[in-house]
Tab-separated table of C-alpha atoms and ligand atoms in Angstrom:
chain	number	residue	atom	x	y	z
I	21	MET	CA	-16.174	14.669	-10.233
I	22	ASN	CA	-19.218	16.765	-11.183
I	23	PHE	CA	-22.190	14.864	-9.759
I	24	CYS	CA	-22.939	12.916	-6.574
I	25	SER	CA	-22.612	9.195	-7.306
I	26	HIS	CA	-25.179	8.494	-4.594
I	27	CYS	CA	-28.071	10.854	-5.511
I	28	GLY	CA	-27.071	12.414	-8.854
I	29	ALA	CA	-27.137	16.054	-7.659
I	30	PRO	CA	-24.275	18.416	-8.593
I	31	VAL	CA	-21.380	18.452	-6.094
I	32	ARG	CA	-19.205	21.319	-4.938
I	33	PHE	CA	-15.533	21.246	-3.926
I	34	ALA	CA	-15.079	22.767	-0.471
I	35	ILE	CA	-13.670	22.073	2.975
I	36	PRO	CA	-16.246	20.242	5.122
I	37	MET	CA	-16.838	21.278	8.728
I	38	ASP	CA	-14.317	19.605	11.093
I	39	ASP	CA	-11.981	18.866	8.186
I	40	ASP	CA	-8.897	20.609	6.827
I	41	ARG	CA	-8.892	19.815	3.134
I	42	PRO	CA	-11.403	20.252	0.301
I	43	ARG	CA	-13.658	17.347	-0.692
I	44	TYR	CA	-16.456	16.879	-3.204
I	45	LEU	CA	-19.603	17.599	-1.178
I	46	CYS	CA	-23.238	16.864	-1.996
I	47	ASP	CA	-25.596	19.405	-0.459
I	48	ASN	CA	-28.592	17.326	-1.532
I	49	CYS	CA	-27.883	14.062	0.308
I	50	GLY	CA	-24.992	15.143	2.538
I	51	THR	CA	-22.441	12.672	1.186
I	52	ILE	CA	-18.761	13.633	1.426
I	53	HIS	CA	-16.869	11.987	-1.435
I	54	TYR	CA	-13.365	11.108	-0.239
I	55	GLN	CA	-10.653	10.356	-2.783
I	56	ASN	CA	-7.679	8.184	-1.867
I	57	PRO	CA	-4.425	6.981	-3.405
I	58	ARG	CA	-4.383	3.794	-5.416
I	59	ILE	CA	-1.985	0.877	-5.129
I	60	VAL	CA	-0.080	-0.317	-8.186
I	61	ALA	CA	0.973	-3.905	-7.444
I	62	GLY	CA	3.411	-5.906	-9.491
I	63	SER	CA	6.371	-8.240	-9.517
I	64	LEU	CA	10.050	-8.357	-10.354
I	65	PRO	CA	10.216	-11.884	-11.827
I	66	ILE	CA	13.719	-13.346	-11.786
I	67	MET	CA	15.233	-16.461	-13.294
I	68	ALA	CA	18.851	-17.041	-12.176
I	69	ASP	CA	20.612	-13.725	-12.969
I	70	ARG	CA	18.003	-12.434	-15.417
I	71	VAL	CA	14.803	-10.412	-14.929
I	72	LEU	CA	11.568	-10.455	-16.914
I	73	LEU	CA	10.409	-7.243	-18.584
I	74	CYS	CA	7.359	-6.483	-20.747
I	75	ARG	CA	7.276	-4.012	-23.639
I	76	ARG	CA	4.066	-2.009	-23.326
I	77	ALA	CA	1.436	-2.315	-26.048
I	78	ILE	CA	-0.689	0.424	-24.484
I	79	THR	CA	-0.432	4.050	-23.462
I	80	PRO	CA	1.117	5.600	-21.493
I	81	ARG	CA	4.701	4.803	-22.501
I	82	GLU	CA	3.745	2.471	-25.328
I	83	GLY	CA	6.795	0.643	-26.680
I	84	TYR	CA	8.784	1.101	-23.444
I	85	TRP	CA	9.830	-1.702	-21.096
I	86	THR	CA	8.196	-2.238	-17.737
I	87	LEU	CA	7.682	-4.722	-14.937
I	88	PRO	CA	4.319	-6.512	-14.858
I	89	ALA	CA	2.202	-4.271	-12.593
I	90	GLY	CA	-1.174	-2.594	-12.460
I	91	PHE	CA	-3.916	-1.224	-10.245
I	92	MET	CA	-4.850	-3.504	-7.374
I	93	GLU	CA	-8.527	-4.551	-7.457
I	94	ASN	CA	-11.077	-4.752	-4.677
I	95	GLY	CA	-11.306	-8.209	-3.072
I	96	GLU	CA	-7.719	-9.263	-3.658
I	97	THR	CA	-4.491	-9.062	-1.632
I	98	THR	CA	-1.412	-7.172	-2.800
I	99	ARG	CA	0.329	-10.501	-3.529
I	100	GLU	CA	-2.698	-11.762	-5.464
I	101	ALA	CA	-2.688	-8.538	-7.468
I	102	ALA	CA	1.017	-9.001	-8.285
I	103	ILE	CA	0.374	-12.598	-9.421
I	104	ARG	CA	-2.645	-11.575	-11.525
I	105	GLU	CA	-0.816	-8.720	-13.246
I	106	THR	CA	2.138	-10.982	-14.033
I	107	ARG	CA	-0.206	-13.578	-15.484
I	108	GLU	CA	-2.103	-10.973	-17.550
I	109	GLU	CA	0.858	-9.038	-18.922
I	110	ALA	CA	3.517	-11.742	-19.209
I	111	CYS	CA	1.491	-15.000	-19.228
I	112	ALA	CA	3.866	-16.097	-16.472
I	113	GLU	CA	3.318	-17.999	-13.233
I	114	ILE	CA	5.468	-16.854	-10.325
I	115	GLU	CA	6.526	-17.900	-6.858
I	116	VAL	CA	6.198	-14.680	-4.854
I	117	GLY	CA	8.753	-13.660	-2.233
I	118	GLY	CA	8.712	-10.579	-0.045
I	119	LEU	CA	7.769	-7.006	-0.798
I	120	TYR	CA	10.839	-5.597	-2.561
I	121	THR	CA	10.149	-1.968	-3.463
I	122	LEU	CA	7.572	0.355	-1.940
I	123	VAL	CA	7.474	3.686	-3.777
I	124	ASP	CA	5.248	6.648	-2.970
I	125	LEU	CA	4.257	8.860	-5.908
I	126	PRO	CA	2.250	11.557	-4.124
I	127	HIS	CA	1.914	13.832	-7.185
I	128	ILE	CA	-0.161	11.173	-8.943
I	129	ASN	CA	-1.741	9.603	-5.832
I	130	GLN	CA	-0.173	6.199	-6.323
I	131	VAL	CA	1.782	3.761	-4.156
I	132	TYR	CA	3.839	1.160	-6.020
I	133	MET	CA	4.343	-2.212	-4.359
I	134	ILE	CA	6.655	-4.571	-6.257
I	135	TYR	CA	7.157	-8.120	-4.981
I	136	LEU	CA	10.299	-10.082	-5.749
I	137	ALA	CA	9.329	-13.305	-7.516
I	138	ARG	CA	10.794	-16.331	-9.166
I	139	LEU	CA	9.488	-17.560	-12.508
I	140	ALA	CA	7.920	-20.951	-11.954
I	141	PRO	CA	10.193	-23.332	-13.863
I	142	GLN	CA	7.669	-26.090	-14.549
I	143	ARG	CA	5.705	-24.319	-17.253
I	144	GLU	CA	6.810	-24.312	-20.886
I	145	PRO	CA	6.813	-21.805	-22.433
I	146	ALA	CA	7.415	-19.891	-19.206
I	147	PHE	CA	6.118	-16.574	-20.523
I	148	ALA	CA	4.578	-14.789	-23.509
I	149	ALA	CA	3.159	-11.388	-24.395
I	150	GLY	CA	-0.301	-10.809	-22.909
I	151	PRO	CA	-2.793	-8.443	-24.593
I	152	GLU	CA	-1.200	-5.355	-23.017
I	153	SER	CA	2.364	-6.315	-24.011
I	154	LEU	CA	4.136	-6.224	-27.392
I	155	GLU	CA	6.936	-8.489	-26.251
I	156	VAL	CA	8.177	-10.174	-23.071
I	157	ARG	CA	11.749	-11.291	-22.478
I	158	LEU	CA	14.474	-11.977	-19.942
I	159	PHE	CA	17.342	-9.509	-19.531
I	160	SER	CA	20.693	-9.865	-17.804
I	161	GLU	CA	22.025	-6.711	-16.136
I	162	ALA	CA	24.188	-5.886	-19.179
I	163	GLU	CA	21.161	-6.152	-21.478
I	164	ILE	CA	18.731	-3.911	-19.534
I	165	PRO	CA	17.409	-1.164	-21.861
I	166	TRP	CA	17.905	1.588	-19.254
I	167	ALA	CA	17.012	4.399	-21.670
I	168	SER	CA	13.826	2.643	-22.751
I	169	LEU	CA	12.283	1.851	-19.372
I	170	ALA	CA	8.689	3.022	-19.044
I	171	PHE	CA	8.607	4.369	-15.486
I	172	SER	CA	11.041	5.643	-12.854
I	173	THR	CA	9.628	3.058	-10.426
I	174	VAL	CA	10.901	0.343	-12.782
I	175	THR	CA	14.353	1.950	-13.004
I	176	LEU	CA	14.537	2.243	-9.219
I	177	THR	CA	13.501	-1.381	-8.675
I	178	LEU	CA	16.027	-2.733	-11.189
I	179	GLU	CA	18.835	-0.555	-9.756
I	180	HIS	CA	18.156	-1.952	-6.273
I	181	PHE	CA	18.038	-5.510	-7.550
I	182	PHE	CA	21.340	-5.443	-9.411
I	183	ALA	CA	22.990	-3.589	-6.502
I	184	ASP	CA	21.751	-6.288	-4.098
I	185	ARG	CA	23.056	-8.971	-6.482
I	186	ARG	CA	26.474	-7.308	-6.779
I	187	HIS	CA	26.633	-7.125	-3.009
I	188	ASP	CA	26.251	-10.906	-2.935
I	189	GLY	CA	29.306	-11.254	-5.171
I	190	LEU	CA	29.864	-14.608	-6.789
I	191	ALA	CA	27.815	-16.424	-4.151
I	192	GLY	CA	24.803	-14.780	-5.757
I	193	ASP	CA	22.002	-17.175	-4.914
I	194	ARG	CA	20.114	-15.443	-2.180
I	195	ALA	CA	16.721	-16.860	-1.212
I	196	LEU	CA	13.768	-14.714	-2.291
I	197	ALA	CA	12.904	-14.060	1.339
I	198	ASP	CA	16.367	-12.715	2.136
I	199	TYR	CA	16.223	-9.623	-0.046
I	200	PRO	CA	15.536	-6.455	1.930
I	201	LEU	CA	12.642	-4.059	1.380
I	202	HIS	CA	13.653	-0.826	-0.356
I	203	ASP	CA	11.384	2.150	-0.056
I	204	GLY	CA	11.430	5.552	-1.633
I	205	VAL	CA	9.507	8.594	-2.755
I	206	ILE	CA	9.389	9.904	-6.317
I	207	ARG	CA	7.867	13.363	-6.457
I	208	ARG	CA	8.078	14.060	-10.195
I	209	TRP	CA	8.510	11.908	-13.240
N	75	MET	CA	-22.868	4.017	-6.667
N	76	ASN	CA	-26.116	4.949	-8.421
N	77	PHE	CA	-25.163	7.834	-10.711
N	78	CYS	CA	-22.214	8.712	-12.938
N	79	SER	CA	-19.986	11.209	-11.116
N	80	HIS	CA	-18.906	12.623	-14.480
N	81	CYS	CA	-22.248	13.281	-16.258
N	82	GLY	CA	-24.941	12.518	-13.648
N	83	ALA	CA	-26.720	9.749	-15.641
N	84	PRO	CA	-27.701	6.490	-13.888
N	85	VAL	CA	-25.022	3.776	-13.953
N	86	ARG	CA	-25.394	0.037	-14.316
N	87	PHE	CA	-23.212	-2.715	-12.807
N	88	ALA	CA	-21.949	-5.071	-15.511
N	89	ILE	CA	-18.788	-6.565	-16.973
N	90	PRO	CA	-17.304	-4.218	-19.593
N	91	MET	CA	-16.044	-5.568	-22.903
N	92	ASP	CA	-12.438	-6.848	-22.604
N	93	ASP	CA	-12.751	-7.074	-18.822
N	94	ASP	CA	-13.482	-9.929	-16.448
N	95	ARG	CA	-15.195	-8.321	-13.494
N	96	PRO	CA	-18.235	-6.082	-13.079
N	97	ARG	CA	-17.830	-2.306	-12.871
N	98	TYR	CA	-20.169	0.655	-12.611
N	99	LEU	CA	-20.720	1.697	-16.241
N	100	CYS	CA	-22.208	4.895	-17.640
N	101	ASP	CA	-23.937	4.326	-20.980
N	102	ASN	CA	-24.430	8.069	-21.403
N	103	CYS	CA	-20.794	9.271	-21.364
N	104	GLY	CA	-18.985	5.909	-21.545
N	105	THR	CA	-17.084	6.244	-18.278
N	106	ILE	CA	-16.083	3.037	-16.480
N	107	HIS	CA	-15.951	3.690	-12.740
N	108	TYR	CA	-13.181	1.577	-11.204
N	109	GLN	CA	-13.110	0.993	-7.457
N	110	ASN	CA	-9.871	0.185	-5.674
N	111	PRO	CA	-8.650	-0.763	-2.188
N	112	ARG	CA	-7.694	1.947	0.255
N	113	ILE	CA	-4.544	2.231	2.350
N	114	VAL	CA	-4.809	2.634	6.116
N	115	ALA	CA	-1.500	4.140	7.248
N	116	GLY	CA	-0.372	4.443	10.825
N	117	SER	CA	2.412	4.024	13.326
N	118	LEU	CA	3.517	1.875	16.224
N	119	PRO	CA	5.067	4.577	18.429
N	120	ILE	CA	7.534	3.185	20.942
N	121	MET	CA	9.370	4.715	23.892
N	122	ALA	CA	11.935	2.328	25.398
N	123	ASP	CA	9.955	-0.869	26.108
N	124	ARG	CA	6.517	0.734	25.953
N	125	VAL	CA	4.101	1.389	23.079
N	126	LEU	CA	1.574	4.169	22.588
N	127	LEU	CA	-2.092	3.265	22.172
N	128	CYS	CA	-5.182	5.443	21.705
N	129	ARG	CA	-8.637	4.669	23.068
N	130	ARG	CA	-11.152	5.371	20.295
N	131	ALA	CA	-13.705	8.157	20.783
N	132	ILE	CA	-15.495	7.269	17.541
N	133	THR	CA	-17.221	4.354	15.883
N	134	PRO	CA	-16.397	1.673	14.933
N	135	ARG	CA	-14.996	0.082	18.115
N	136	GLU	CA	-15.538	3.144	20.291
N	137	GLY	CA	-13.854	2.707	23.659
N	138	TYR	CA	-11.361	0.117	22.379
N	139	TRP	CA	-7.611	0.633	22.087
N	140	THR	CA	-5.880	1.120	18.757
N	141	LEU	CA	-2.710	2.347	17.114
N	142	PRO	CA	-2.856	5.794	15.518
N	143	ALA	CA	-3.866	5.043	11.898
N	144	GLY	CA	-6.326	6.162	9.261
N	145	PHE	CA	-7.046	6.435	5.566
N	146	MET	CA	-4.155	7.778	3.534
N	147	GLU	CA	-5.017	10.990	1.663
N	148	ASN	CA	-4.255	12.037	-1.900
N	149	GLY	CA	-1.054	14.071	-2.213
N	150	GLU	CA	0.807	12.533	0.712
N	151	THR	CA	3.236	9.644	1.127
N	152	THR	CA	2.538	6.619	3.317
N	153	ARG	CA	5.068	7.913	5.890
N	154	GLU	CA	3.484	11.379	5.837
N	155	ALA	CA	0.088	9.751	6.382
N	156	ALA	CA	1.447	7.807	9.382
N	157	ILE	CA	2.923	11.006	10.858
N	158	ARG	CA	-0.313	12.958	10.272
N	159	GLU	CA	-2.528	10.286	11.840
N	160	THR	CA	-0.239	10.064	14.876
N	161	ARG	CA	-0.346	13.828	15.265
N	162	GLU	CA	-4.155	13.935	14.878
N	163	GLU	CA	-5.067	11.026	17.140
N	164	ALA	CA	-2.311	11.139	19.744
N	165	CYS	CA	-0.963	14.715	19.478
N	166	ALA	CA	2.439	13.050	19.214
N	167	GLU	CA	5.466	13.781	17.041
N	168	ILE	CA	7.359	10.707	15.872
N	169	GLU	CA	10.608	9.700	14.263
N	170	VAL	CA	9.515	7.160	11.635
N	171	GLY	CA	11.490	3.987	10.952
N	172	GLY	CA	10.729	1.283	8.426
N	173	LEU	CA	7.452	-0.276	7.380
N	174	TYR	CA	6.724	-2.798	10.137
N	175	THR	CA	3.421	-4.525	9.330
N	176	LEU	CA	1.697	-4.800	5.962
N	177	VAL	CA	-1.694	-6.461	6.288
N	178	ASP	CA	-4.127	-7.189	3.483
N	179	LEU	CA	-7.825	-7.167	4.389
N	180	PRO	CA	-9.397	-8.170	1.069
N	181	HIS	CA	-12.924	-8.593	2.456
N	182	ILE	CA	-13.071	-4.886	3.267
N	183	ASN	CA	-10.783	-3.656	0.469
N	184	GLN	CA	-8.132	-2.263	2.782
N	185	VAL	CA	-4.348	-2.547	3.077
N	186	TYR	CA	-2.858	-1.642	6.479
N	187	MET	CA	0.635	-0.180	6.533
N	188	ILE	CA	2.026	0.404	10.023
N	189	TYR	CA	5.406	2.119	10.416
N	190	LEU	CA	7.573	1.542	13.455
N	191	ALA	CA	8.270	4.890	15.112
N	192	ARG	CA	9.929	6.436	18.102
N	193	LEU	CA	8.188	9.121	20.128
N	194	ALA	CA	10.149	12.312	19.715
N	195	PRO	CA	11.549	12.969	23.199
N	196	GLN	CA	11.933	16.746	22.963
N	197	ARG	CA	8.268	17.671	23.263
N	198	GLU	CA	6.532	17.977	26.604
N	199	PRO	CA	3.904	16.688	27.033
N	200	ALA	CA	4.831	14.035	24.482
N	201	PHE	CA	1.244	13.056	23.706
N	202	ALA	CA	-2.421	13.752	24.454
N	203	ALA	CA	-5.843	12.665	23.246
N	204	GLY	CA	-6.774	14.163	19.874
N	205	PRO	CA	-10.441	14.736	18.910
N	206	GLU	CA	-10.897	11.098	17.831
N	207	SER	CA	-9.373	9.653	21.021
N	208	LEU	CA	-10.742	9.376	24.561
N	209	GLU	CA	-7.361	8.684	26.103
N	210	VAL	CA	-3.767	8.076	24.987
N	211	ARG	CA	-1.169	6.249	27.055
N	212	LEU	CA	1.984	4.129	27.043
N	213	PHE	CA	1.759	0.396	27.758
N	214	SER	CA	4.440	-2.125	28.627
N	215	GLU	CA	3.889	-5.651	27.298
N	216	ALA	CA	2.391	-6.784	30.620
N	217	GLU	CA	-0.084	-3.892	30.560
N	218	ILE	CA	-1.443	-4.335	26.997
N	219	PRO	CA	-5.272	-4.624	27.121
N	220	TRP	CA	-5.343	-7.574	24.695
N	221	ALA	CA	-9.070	-8.186	25.119
N	222	SER	CA	-9.879	-4.529	24.478
N	223	LEU	CA	-7.922	-3.927	21.273
N	224	ALA	CA	-10.016	-2.397	18.493
N	225	PHE	CA	-8.805	-4.304	15.435
N	226	SER	CA	-7.039	-7.559	14.587
N	227	THR	CA	-4.406	-5.562	12.696
N	228	VAL	CA	-3.481	-3.890	15.997
N	229	THR	CA	-3.269	-7.249	17.813
N	230	LEU	CA	-1.080	-8.671	15.036
N	231	THR	CA	1.267	-5.675	15.055
N	232	LEU	CA	1.705	-5.738	18.834
N	233	GLU	CA	2.271	-9.512	18.857
N	234	HIS	CA	5.044	-9.122	16.277
N	235	PHE	CA	6.627	-6.268	18.178
N	236	PHE	CA	6.839	-8.004	21.533
N	237	ALA	CA	8.037	-11.224	19.851
N	238	ASP	CA	10.794	-9.242	18.103
N	239	ARG	CA	11.694	-7.620	21.429
N	240	ARG	CA	11.849	-10.968	23.248
N	241	HIS	CA	14.075	-12.289	20.489
N	242	ASP	CA	16.525	-9.486	21.286
N	243	GLY	CA	16.672	-10.694	24.892
N	244	LEU	CA	18.270	-8.360	27.380
N	245	ALA	CA	20.200	-6.463	24.708
N	246	GLY	CA	16.828	-5.077	23.637
N	247	ASP	CA	17.787	-1.816	22.010
N	248	ARG	CA	17.485	-2.511	18.342
N	249	ALA	CA	17.603	0.480	15.987
N	250	LEU	CA	14.265	1.348	14.360
N	251	ALA	CA	15.677	0.434	10.962
N	252	ASP	CA	16.696	-3.059	12.101
N	253	TYR	CA	13.213	-4.430	12.717
N	254	PRO	CA	11.985	-6.701	9.916
N	255	LEU	CA	8.828	-6.203	7.874
N	256	HIS	CA	6.005	-8.559	8.840
N	257	ASP	CA	3.229	-9.142	6.370
N	258	GLY	CA	-0.007	-11.034	6.559
N	259	VAL	CA	-3.552	-11.449	5.349
N	260	ILE	CA	-6.643	-11.227	7.526
N	261	ARG	CA	-9.714	-12.502	5.702
N	262	ARG	CA	-12.343	-12.020	8.409
N	263	TRP	CA	-12.592	-9.968	11.541
Q	515	ZN	ZN1	-25.867	13.292	-3.140
Q	516	ZN	ZN1	-21.549	9.424	-17.398
């Protein structure tokens, strides 16, 4: 940030009075420009014992596999953001369950919120590559390309999911709402 | 937003190519200025069967009772934000449990994340009014000033907590980690 978005004057980076951390300050109009973390919302779409992953067509991590997720927009809920991202990146409609992983990434000012979801069965084809994906497909646990996952948040979410499934044993058909929330902090990629 | 924070030129509000919603665009340097929801992080501090509330010394809702909560800052985790806000507003140290309420407020572009917490018993006095509070005190369920709560997110969180407590019956000493996550959407205040 170099200029005040309100009045156009140059800003300076300093600690305001009655505050304890530096902000971008405009001496011309008095605006303090706060900067806050952003939410990355997405889904872990499942179909029986398989999960849906997208191979990224864009940087960063082009060519690597990820869950459908992206920056939450103003005016939507976290669930709506997860549904929208899944529709955009995987052309898939989902039934959304509970929040499944909540991951703080303080070094990049992001909070990941991944909802567990079931692929809606009524649509054929159920999924396809959106403009930001090279390829979209279902993976069983044995097929997961662990070394080619795009982000540590994706690895963490998949590890929790397959651990929860193993814990169920052969019964293995837990309702979406019965999976627990897992939270964590990743401080470096 | 009137001016580009990068180059200082005037911005216009229009839908960029390959996008589907309007953004602030700078024709001079090409920057697209995205705007995203903010996280309000806080805690529900409990001590036995009582909860800690703060009476607000600042607008909005000055004089009304609230939970310690505020905008999450860059560089911190959601739990760290909850601890910091509790320290700032209630001068209280807490042991933080799990995420307890997650509330989307899409009409004001906010996501509330309230962590269940226990007041750390070792500090005396355990709490006091910080600069943004007029008064801080513990309330049993019968004492909650329902008509004088500052925000609907606070009402919702307290309703869930006392319902969870009633569900426990006389046993009533659930571990912090054993409370479920409650989520919801509030579309108007
Ligand atoms: Zn200014
Ligand atoms: Zn510009």
